[in-house]
Amino acid sequence: MQPVSAPDHVASQPSRAATLIVGAAAAFTGLLVVSAIGLWAYYGTTVFFEMVKSGIAACM
């Protein structure tokens, strides 16, 4: 009796849902980085760090 397993071509390809989730996470992370750089450029470092501290304090 042979063991039951998935064919090699199916197991080696990631599912479409996994690819979509990874892509969405990468896009969201990129958006956060671009937003942080934009805030830094617009407001300057002092105001940027004050806003970050305020945001962290509001979450706690």
mmCIF file of C-alpha atoms in Angstrom:
data_model
loop_
_atom_site.group_PDB
_atom_site.id
_atom_site.type_symbol
_atom_site.label_atom_id
_atom_site.label_comp_id
_atom_site.label_asym_id
_atom_site.label_seq_id
_atom_site.Cartn_x
_atom_site.Cartn_y
_atom_site.Cartn_z
ATOM 1 C CA MET A 1 0.000 0.000 0.000
ATOM 2 C CA GLN A 2 1.378 3.429 -0.977
ATOM 3 C CA PRO A 3 1.029 6.536 1.197
ATOM 4 C CA VAL A 4 -1.489 9.130 0.071
ATOM 5 C CA SER A 5 0.065 12.519 -0.707
ATOM 6 C CA ALA A 6 -0.601 15.564 -2.846
ATOM 7 C CA PRO A 7 1.010 15.747 -6.255
ATOM 8 C CA ASP A 8 4.300 17.671 -6.335
ATOM 9 C CA HIS A 9 3.023 20.418 -8.623
ATOM 10 C CA VAL A 10 0.188 21.282 -6.219
ATOM 11 C CA ALA A 11 2.291 21.290 -3.052
ATOM 12 C CA SER A 12 5.010 23.508 -4.504
ATOM 13 C CA GLN A 13 2.702 26.378 -5.547
ATOM 14 C CA PRO A 14 1.401 28.829 -2.938
ATOM 15 C CA SER A 15 -2.329 29.308 -2.870
ATOM 16 C CA ARG A 16 -3.856 32.412 -4.421
ATOM 17 C CA ALA A 17 -5.229 33.485 -1.040
ATOM 18 C CA ALA A 18 -1.778 33.299 0.558
ATOM 19 C CA THR A 19 -0.289 35.355 -2.260
ATOM 20 C CA LEU A 20 -3.060 37.931 -1.884
ATOM 21 C CA ILE A 21 -2.554 38.175 1.887
ATOM 22 C CA VAL A 22 1.204 38.612 1.550
ATOM 23 C CA GLY A 23 0.713 41.240 -1.157
ATOM 24 C CA ALA A 24 -1.819 43.152 0.936
ATOM 25 C CA ALA A 25 0.482 43.058 3.973
ATOM 26 C CA ALA A 26 3.395 44.339 1.881
ATOM 27 C CA ALA A 27 1.259 47.142 0.429
ATOM 28 C CA PHE A 28 0.027 48.152 3.892
ATOM 29 C CA THR A 29 3.569 48.160 5.282
ATOM 30 C CA GLY A 30 4.751 50.237 2.354
ATOM 31 C CA LEU A 31 1.925 52.702 2.940
ATOM 32 C CA LEU A 32 2.898 53.050 6.599
ATOM 33 C CA VAL A 33 6.537 53.678 5.716
ATOM 34 C CA VAL A 34 5.667 56.252 3.053
ATOM 35 C CA SER A 35 3.256 57.971 5.467
ATOM 36 C CA ALA A 36 5.900 58.129 8.199
ATOM 37 C CA ILE A 37 8.460 59.597 5.799
ATOM 38 C CA GLY A 38 5.896 62.110 4.559
ATOM 39 C CA LEU A 39 5.015 63.226 8.090
ATOM 40 C CA TRP A 40 8.693 63.508 8.931
ATOM 41 C CA ALA A 41 9.383 65.643 5.852
ATOM 42 C CA TYR A 42 6.354 67.885 6.399
ATOM 43 C CA TYR A 43 6.459 68.452 10.150
ATOM 44 C CA GLY A 44 10.133 67.952 10.949
ATOM 45 C CA THR A 45 11.687 65.567 13.423
ATOM 46 C CA THR A 46 10.554 67.221 16.670
ATOM 47 C CA VAL A 47 6.877 67.367 15.797
ATOM 48 C CA PHE A 48 7.061 63.925 14.182
ATOM 49 C CA PHE A 49 8.428 62.314 17.350
ATOM 50 C CA GLU A 50 5.864 64.162 19.505
ATOM 51 C CA MET A 51 3.062 62.800 17.325
ATOM 52 C CA VAL A 52 4.460 59.281 17.576
ATOM 53 C CA LYS A 53 4.763 59.567 21.382
ATOM 54 C CA SER A 54 1.175 60.864 21.608
ATOM 55 C CA GLY A 55 -0.077 57.995 19.462
ATOM 56 C CA ILE A 56 1.711 55.396 21.571
ATOM 57 C CA ALA A 57 0.432 57.006 24.786
ATOM 58 C CA ALA A 58 -3.132 56.944 23.430
ATOM 59 C CA CYS A 59 -2.875 53.201 22.761
ATOM 60 C CA MET A 60 -1.822 52.394 26.335
#
